[in-house]
């Protein structure tokens, strides 16, 4: 198969069509991922509030770990997109080889580091003993499968860098269906096979990642973009490209790690009010994942568009494409936020019937939901800055403002006695501030000089 016919040069297309080609499949893929998490929440919710609180506590730690994996994810999409923009197919294989190597060893190292510490980590968060035991059991399969999870990220990112967002969407739909089938079987068992309880949901997710990785690597190989496994892999690795991957991905990965660790700190504040608020924010995150993942889909589009325009030396066109992407993202998010705000309580009751969790989760969604109409800018523009190989704004703006959530949450929730709603307000206000400041920074166009130097 001719590799030149299996990628899309977005710079040669009309801009609205290019945005639609990238953003619609990317957003649909991320919405499919939302559905993936919704399925998990549905089945775990049937186990009760304490299992839901356990999954919430684990999800914030896993968020931190997988954020490290974004080193390979972000760099793979950016470097592949720029290689396509420059018309260099061999460079695609070379850059992907480096991203995959780094991803595997990072996943393996984190697995070995965190595995013996997982119970201690949950003790520090201040969870109840039963919740800690369940969280530890749920986290074990995720840690064992972490290298697979990390390898899956750059494989899917490579398709987006090639201008192909339909393939990741199809892969995600496959694993959503597999997960929906596996979850109840792994949790409760079937016939003579005993269920694994909460851990079964985690094992189902790991199996889905194995399937996605295998199918994705096979498709890239068929198109001629996957690194040749029969040649000397190690001999084609160069330290300077590991440095380049880290320089591109580290600011966003660091922001993601800190972001998730801050949520671990917020969980400690929330847990002081009992298990119900912890379960509520976990469920609330899954429901608000629909606007969040729409924004992530447009962020992926912004990364690929900006990367290819920069690779072609068209810097002003890159800026114009990013702002258009922001506009289209806003139009897409408005109706989703409106549906959530109008039908909050019925949506929450679909997942869990605990009255306390329903009330607290509904309040969370009312406070945080409306802020998505501005907060989406942070996500889309983070992708745009990544595409122009200038990820520092995500670190310099998003990181400190996210860190401010902990003292602000403590002030509002504990000192001023607002309770859990104080935490929700801290999250909402910081999201709005980050979106506005990221938009201001991008509008100044100082990133053009950095992109010229990087090229």
Coordinates of C-alpha atoms in Angstrom, one line a residue:
X1 CA 0.0 0.0 0.0
X2 CA 1.3 3.4 -0.9
X3 CA 1.7 5.5 2.3
X4 CA 1.2 8.7 0.4
X5 CA -2.4 7.8 -0.2
X6 CA -3.3 7.0 3.4
X7 CA -2.9 10.4 5.0
X8 CA -4.6 13.8 4.5
X9 CA -2.8 17.1 4.0
X10 CA -5.3 19.4 5.7
X11 CA -3.6 22.5 4.4
X12 CA -4.8 21.7 0.9
X13 CA -8.5 21.6 2.0
X14 CA -11.0 24.5 2.6
X15 CA -10.8 25.4 6.2
X16 CA -14.4 24.6 7.2
X17 CA -14.1 21.2 5.6
X18 CA -10.7 20.5 7.2
X19 CA -12.1 21.4 10.7
X20 CA -15.2 19.2 10.1
X21 CA -13.1 16.3 8.8
X22 CA -10.9 16.4 12.0
X23 CA -13.3 17.7 14.7
X24 CA -16.5 15.7 14.0
X25 CA -14.9 12.2 14.0
X26 CA -12.6 13.3 16.9
X27 CA -15.6 14.5 18.9
X28 CA -17.6 11.5 18.1
X29 CA -14.7 9.3 19.2
X30 CA -14.4 11.2 22.4
X31 CA -18.2 11.0 22.9
X32 CA -17.8 7.2 22.4
X33 CA -15.2 7.3 25.1
X34 CA -17.7 9.1 27.3
X35 CA -20.2 6.3 26.6
X36 CA -17.4 3.9 27.6
X37 CA -17.1 5.6 31.0
X38 CA -20.9 6.0 31.3
X39 CA -21.3 2.2 30.8
X40 CA -18.7 1.7 33.6
X41 CA -20.6 4.2 35.8
X42 CA -23.9 2.4 35.1
X43 CA -22.7 -1.0 36.2
X44 CA -20.6 0.2 39.1
X45 CA -23.5 2.4 40.3
X46 CA -25.5 -0.8 40.7
X47 CA -23.0 -1.9 43.4
X48 CA -23.8 1.2 45.5
X49 CA -22.3 4.5 46.7
X50 CA -19.2 3.0 48.3
X51 CA -18.0 1.2 45.1
X52 CA -18.7 4.4 43.2
X53 CA -16.6 6.4 45.7
X54 CA -13.8 3.8 45.3
X55 CA -13.8 4.1 41.5
X56 CA -13.8 7.9 41.9
X57 CA -10.7 7.8 44.1
X58 CA -8.9 5.5 41.7
X59 CA -9.9 7.5 38.7
X60 CA -8.1 10.6 39.9
X61 CA -4.9 8.6 40.5
X62 CA -5.2 6.8 37.1
X63 CA -5.7 10.3 35.6
X64 CA -2.4 11.3 37.0
X65 CA -0.6 8.2 35.7
X66 CA -2.2 8.4 32.2
X67 CA -1.3 12.0 32.0
X68 CA 2.4 10.9 32.1
X69 CA 1.5 8.7 29.1
X70 CA 0.5 11.9 27.2
X71 CA 4.2 12.5 26.7
X72 CA 3.9 9.9 23.9
X73 CA 0.3 10.9 22.9
X74 CA 0.8 14.6 22.4
X75 CA 4.2 14.2 20.8
X76 CA 3.1 11.5 18.4
X77 CA 0.2 13.6 17.0
X78 CA 2.3 16.8 16.8
X79 CA 5.4 15.1 15.2
X80 CA 3.4 13.0 12.8
X81 CA 1.3 16.0 11.7
X82 CA 4.4 18.1 11.1
X83 CA 6.0 15.2 9.1
X84 CA 2.8 15.0 7.0
X85 CA 2.8 18.8 6.4
X86 CA 6.5 18.5 5.3
X87 CA 5.7 15.6 3.0
X88 CA 8.1 13.2 4.7
X89 CA 6.6 9.7 5.2
X90 CA 9.7 8.0 6.5
X91 CA 9.9 10.5 9.3
X92 CA 6.4 9.4 10.5
X93 CA 7.7 5.9 11.2
X94 CA 10.8 7.1 12.9
X95 CA 9.0 9.5 15.2
X96 CA 6.4 6.9 16.1
X97 CA 9.1 4.4 17.0
X98 CA 10.5 6.8 19.5
X99 CA 7.1 7.6 20.9
X100 CA 6.2 4.0 21.4
X101 CA 9.5 3.1 23.0
X102 CA 9.2 5.9 25.5
X103 CA 5.5 5.1 26.2
X104 CA 6.2 1.4 27.0
X105 CA 9.1 2.1 29.4
X106 CA 7.2 4.9 31.2
X107 CA 4.2 2.6 31.7
X108 CA 6.4 -0.2 33.0
X109 CA 8.3 2.0 35.4
X110 CA 5.1 3.6 36.8
X111 CA 3.5 0.1 37.3
X112 CA 6.5 -1.1 39.3
X113 CA 6.7 2.1 41.3
X114 CA 3.0 2.4 42.3
X115 CA 2.0 -1.2 42.7
X116 CA 3.4 -1.6 46.3
X117 CA 2.2 1.9 47.3
X118 CA -1.5 1.8 46.2
X119 CA -3.1 1.2 49.7
X120 CA -0.9 3.9 51.3
X121 CA -2.0 6.4 48.6
X122 CA -5.7 5.8 49.5
X123 CA -4.9 6.1 53.2
X124 CA -3.5 9.6 52.6
X125 CA -6.6 10.7 50.8
X126 CA -8.7 10.1 53.9
X127 CA -11.1 7.5 52.6
X128 CA -13.1 5.2 54.8
X129 CA -11.5 1.7 55.3
X130 CA -14.1 -0.2 53.2
X131 CA -13.7 2.2 50.4
X132 CA -9.9 1.9 50.6
X133 CA -10.1 -1.9 50.3
X134 CA -12.3 -1.7 47.2
X135 CA -10.2 1.0 45.6
X136 CA -7.1 -1.1 46.0
X137 CA -8.7 -4.1 44.4
X138 CA -10.0 -2.0 41.5
X139 CA -6.6 -0.3 40.9
X140 CA -4.6 -3.5 40.6
X141 CA -5.6 -4.6 37.1
X142 CA -5.1 -1.0 35.9
X143 CA -1.5 -1.0 37.1
X144 CA -0.7 -4.4 35.6
X145 CA -2.1 -3.2 32.3
X146 CA -0.5 0.3 32.4
X147 CA 2.2 -0.4 29.7
X148 CA -0.6 -1.5 27.3
X149 CA -2.6 1.7 28.1
X150 CA 0.4 3.9 27.5
X151 CA 1.2 2.2 24.1
X152 CA -2.4 2.6 23.0
X153 CA -2.2 6.4 23.3
X154 CA 0.5 7.2 20.6
X155 CA -1.0 4.6 18.3
X156 CA -4.3 6.4 18.3
X157 CA -2.6 9.8 18.2
X158 CA -0.7 8.7 15.1
X159 CA -3.9 8.4 13.1
X160 CA -5.0 11.9 14.1
X161 CA -1.6 13.3 13.1
X162 CA -2.1 11.6 9.7
X163 CA -5.4 13.5 9.3
X164 CA -7.4 10.3 9.9
X165 CA -9.9 10.6 12.7
X166 CA -12.4 8.1 11.5
X167 CA -10.2 5.1 12.3
X168 CA -9.8 6.0 16.0
X169 CA -13.6 6.6 16.1
X170 CA -14.2 3.1 14.7
X171 CA -11.7 1.6 17.2
X172 CA -13.4 3.3 20.1
X173 CA -16.8 2.1 19.0
X174 CA -15.5 -1.4 18.9
X175 CA -14.2 -1.3 22.5
X176 CA -17.3 0.5 23.7
X177 CA -19.3 -2.5 22.5
X178 CA -16.8 -5.0 23.9
X179 CA -16.8 -3.1 27.3
X180 CA -20.6 -3.0 27.5
X181 CA -20.6 -6.8 27.0
X182 CA -17.7 -7.6 29.3
X183 CA -18.6 -5.3 32.3
X184 CA -21.5 -7.3 33.7
X185 CA -19.9 -10.6 32.9
X186 CA -16.6 -9.7 34.7
X187 CA -18.4 -8.0 37.6
X188 CA -21.1 -10.6 38.3
X189 CA -19.9 -13.6 36.4
X190 CA -21.8 -16.0 34.1
X191 CA -22.7 -19.7 34.6
X192 CA -20.0 -21.5 36.5
X193 CA -17.6 -18.5 36.3
X194 CA -17.6 -16.3 39.4
X195 CA -17.7 -12.6 39.0
X196 CA -14.7 -10.5 40.1
X197 CA -16.8 -7.7 41.6
X198 CA -15.4 -4.2 41.2
X199 CA -12.0 -5.5 39.9
X200 CA -13.9 -7.1 37.1
X201 CA -14.8 -3.7 35.7
X202 CA -11.1 -2.8 35.6
X203 CA -10.1 -6.1 33.9
X204 CA -12.7 -5.4 31.3
X205 CA -11.2 -2.0 30.5
X206 CA -7.7 -3.5 30.2
X207 CA -8.9 -6.1 27.8
X208 CA -10.5 -3.3 25.7
X209 CA -7.1 -1.5 25.6
X210 CA -5.4 -4.7 24.4
X211 CA -7.9 -4.9 21.6
X212 CA -7.5 -1.3 20.6
X213 CA -3.7 -1.5 20.6
X214 CA -3.7 -4.6 18.5
X215 CA -6.1 -3.3 15.9
X216 CA -4.5 0.1 15.7
X217 CA -1.0 -1.2 15.3
X218 CA -2.2 -3.6 12.6
X219 CA -4.0 -0.9 10.6
X220 CA -0.9 1.4 10.8
X221 CA 1.2 -1.5 9.6
X222 CA -1.1 -2.1 6.7
X223 CA -0.8 1.5 5.6
X224 CA 3.0 1.5 5.9
X225 CA 3.3 3.8 8.9
X226 CA 4.0 1.5 11.7
X227 CA 7.8 1.1 12.5
X228 CA 9.3 -2.1 11.0
X229 CA 9.5 -4.7 13.8
X230 CA 11.8 -6.9 11.7
X231 CA 14.6 -4.3 11.6
X232 CA 16.9 -3.3 14.5
X233 CA 14.5 -1.2 16.6
X234 CA 17.2 -0.1 19.1
X235 CA 19.6 0.9 16.3
X236 CA 17.1 3.4 14.9
X237 CA 16.6 5.2 18.2
X238 CA 18.3 8.5 18.9
X239 CA 18.4 10.4 22.2
X240 CA 17.7 13.8 20.7
X241 CA 14.3 12.7 19.6
X242 CA 13.4 11.4 23.0
X243 CA 14.4 14.9 24.2
X244 CA 12.1 16.4 21.5
X245 CA 9.2 14.2 22.6
X246 CA 9.6 15.3 26.2
X247 CA 9.9 19.0 25.3
X248 CA 6.7 18.8 23.3
X249 CA 4.7 16.6 25.7
X250 CA 6.1 17.5 29.1
X251 CA 4.3 20.8 29.7
X252 CA 0.9 19.2 28.9
X253 CA 1.7 16.0 30.7
X254 CA 2.9 17.9 33.7
X255 CA -0.2 20.0 33.7
X256 CA -2.3 16.8 33.5
X257 CA -0.4 15.1 36.3
X258 CA -0.7 18.2 38.5
X259 CA -4.3 18.6 37.6
X260 CA -5.1 15.0 38.6
X261 CA -3.0 15.3 41.8
X262 CA -4.9 18.4 42.7
X263 CA -8.1 16.4 42.3
X264 CA -6.6 13.9 44.8
X265 CA -6.2 16.9 47.2
X266 CA -9.7 18.0 46.5
X267 CA -10.9 14.5 47.2
X268 CA -9.4 14.8 50.7
X269 CA -11.4 18.0 51.2
X270 CA -14.6 16.3 49.8
X271 CA -14.1 13.1 51.8
X272 CA -14.3 15.1 55.0
X273 CA -18.0 15.4 54.3
X274 CA -18.5 11.6 53.8
X275 CA -18.6 9.1 50.9
X276 CA -21.6 10.6 49.2
X277 CA -19.9 13.7 47.9
X278 CA -16.9 11.6 46.7
X279 CA -19.3 9.4 44.8
X280 CA -21.2 12.5 43.5
X281 CA -18.1 14.1 42.0
X282 CA -17.1 10.9 40.3
X283 CA -20.6 10.5 38.8
X284 CA -20.7 14.2 37.9
X285 CA -17.4 13.9 36.0
X286 CA -18.8 11.0 34.0
X287 CA -21.9 13.0 33.0
X288 CA -19.9 16.2 32.2
X289 CA -17.6 14.1 30.2
X290 CA -19.9 14.7 27.2
X291 CA -19.1 18.5 26.9
X292 CA -15.5 17.8 28.0
X293 CA -14.8 15.2 25.3
X294 CA -16.5 17.3 22.6
X295 CA -13.9 20.0 23.6
X296 CA -11.1 17.3 23.5
X297 CA -12.2 16.3 20.0
X298 CA -11.9 19.9 18.8
X299 CA -8.6 20.2 20.6
X300 CA -7.3 17.2 18.6
X301 CA -8.5 19.0 15.4
X302 CA -6.7 22.1 16.5
X303 CA -3.5 20.2 17.1
X304 CA -3.5 18.5 13.7
X305 CA -4.5 21.7 11.8
X306 CA -2.0 23.9 13.6
X307 CA 0.7 21.3 13.3
X308 CA 0.2 20.8 9.5
X309 CA 0.0 24.5 8.8
X310 CA 3.2 25.2 10.8
X311 CA 4.9 22.3 9.1
X312 CA 4.0 24.0 5.8
X313 CA 5.3 27.4 7.1
X314 CA 1.8 29.0 7.1
X315 CA 1.7 30.5 10.6
X316 CA -1.1 33.0 10.1
X317 CA -3.3 30.4 8.6
X318 CA -2.6 28.2 11.6
X319 CA -3.9 31.0 13.9
X320 CA -7.0 31.5 11.8
X321 CA -7.7 27.7 11.8
X322 CA -7.5 27.6 15.6
X323 CA -10.0 30.4 16.2
X324 CA -12.4 28.9 13.7
X325 CA -12.1 25.6 15.6
X326 CA -12.9 27.4 18.8
X327 CA -16.0 28.9 17.3
X328 CA -17.3 25.5 16.0
X329 CA -16.6 23.9 19.4
X330 CA -18.7 26.5 21.1
X331 CA -21.6 25.8 18.8
X332 CA -21.3 22.1 19.4
X333 CA -21.1 22.4 23.2
X334 CA -24.1 24.7 23.8
X335 CA -26.9 22.2 23.2
X336 CA -25.1 19.5 25.2
X337 CA -24.7 21.7 28.2
X338 CA -28.4 22.8 27.8
X339 CA -29.6 19.2 27.9
X340 CA -27.6 18.5 31.0
X341 CA -28.8 21.6 32.9
X342 CA -32.5 21.0 32.0
X343 CA -32.6 17.3 32.8
X344 CA -30.0 17.0 35.7
X345 CA -31.8 14.9 38.3
X346 CA -33.3 12.3 35.9
X347 CA -29.9 11.9 34.3
X348 CA -28.2 11.3 37.7
X349 CA -31.0 8.9 38.9
X350 CA -30.4 6.8 35.8
X351 CA -27.0 5.8 37.3
X352 CA -27.7 5.7 41.1
X353 CA -30.7 5.9 43.4
X354 CA -29.0 7.0 46.5
X355 CA -30.8 10.3 47.5
X356 CA -27.8 12.0 49.0
X357 CA -25.6 11.3 45.9
X358 CA -28.4 12.4 43.6
X359 CA -28.8 15.8 45.4
X360 CA -25.1 16.5 45.7
X361 CA -24.3 15.5 42.1
X362 CA -27.1 17.6 40.8
X363 CA -25.8 20.6 42.6
X364 CA -22.3 19.9 41.2
X365 CA -23.6 19.8 37.6
X366 CA -25.6 23.1 38.0
X367 CA -22.6 25.0 39.3
X368 CA -20.0 23.6 36.9
X369 CA -22.1 23.0 33.8
X370 CA -22.6 26.6 32.7
X371 CA -18.9 27.3 33.0
X372 CA -18.2 24.9 30.1
X373 CA -19.3 27.7 27.8
X374 CA -16.0 29.4 28.5
X375 CA -13.9 26.6 30.0
X376 CA -13.8 24.8 26.7
X377 CA -11.3 27.4 25.5
X378 CA -8.6 26.0 27.8
X379 CA -8.9 22.5 26.2
X380 CA -9.0 23.6 22.6
X381 CA -6.2 26.1 22.9
X382 CA -4.0 23.6 24.8
X383 CA -4.3 21.4 21.7
X384 CA -3.5 24.4 19.5
X385 CA -0.4 25.3 21.4
X386 CA 0.7 21.7 21.2
X387 CA 0.3 21.7 17.5
X388 CA 2.6 24.7 17.1
X389 CA 5.1 23.0 19.4
X390 CA 4.7 25.5 22.2
X391 CA 3.2 23.8 25.2
X392 CA 4.4 26.2 27.8
X393 CA 1.1 28.2 28.2
X394 CA -0.6 25.1 29.5
X395 CA 2.0 24.8 32.2
X396 CA 2.2 28.5 33.0
X397 CA -1.5 29.3 33.0
X398 CA -3.4 26.1 33.6
X399 CA -1.1 24.6 36.2
X400 CA -1.1 27.4 38.8
X401 CA -4.8 28.2 38.4
X402 CA -5.6 24.5 38.8
X403 CA -3.4 24.4 41.9
X404 CA -5.4 27.3 43.4
X405 CA -8.4 25.0 43.6
X406 CA -7.2 23.3 46.7
X407 CA -6.8 26.4 48.9
X408 CA -9.9 28.0 47.4
X409 CA -11.9 24.9 47.9
X410 CA -10.8 24.7 51.5
X411 CA -11.6 28.3 52.1
X412 CA -15.1 28.1 50.6
X413 CA -16.0 24.5 51.8
X414 CA -14.5 24.4 55.3
X415 CA -13.5 27.9 56.5
X416 CA -16.7 29.6 55.1
X417 CA -18.7 26.5 55.8
X418 CA -20.2 26.2 52.3
X419 CA -19.8 22.4 52.4
X420 CA -19.2 20.4 49.1
X421 CA -20.7 23.3 47.1
X422 CA -17.6 25.3 48.0
X423 CA -15.4 22.8 46.2
X424 CA -17.8 22.9 43.1
X425 CA -17.4 26.8 43.0
X426 CA -13.7 26.5 43.2
X427 CA -13.6 24.2 40.2
X428 CA -16.0 26.4 38.2
X429 CA -14.3 29.8 38.8
X430 CA -10.8 28.4 38.0
X431 CA -12.1 26.8 34.7
X432 CA -13.4 30.2 33.5
X433 CA -10.2 32.0 34.4
X434 CA -8.1 29.4 32.6
X435 CA -10.1 29.6 29.4
X436 CA -10.0 33.4 29.2
X437 CA -6.3 33.6 29.9
X438 CA -5.4 30.9 27.3
X439 CA -7.4 32.8 24.7
X440 CA -5.6 36.0 25.6
X441 CA -2.1 34.4 25.3
X442 CA -2.9 32.7 21.9
X443 CA -4.3 36.0 20.5
X444 CA -0.9 37.7 21.1
X445 CA 0.7 35.3 18.5
X446 CA 4.1 35.2 20.2
X447 CA 4.0 31.4 19.6
X448 CA 4.8 32.1 15.9
X449 CA 8.4 33.1 16.7
X450 CA 8.8 29.9 18.7
X451 CA 7.4 27.8 15.9
X452 CA 9.7 29.3 13.4
X453 CA 12.7 28.5 15.6
X454 CA 11.5 24.9 16.2
X455 CA 11.1 24.3 12.5

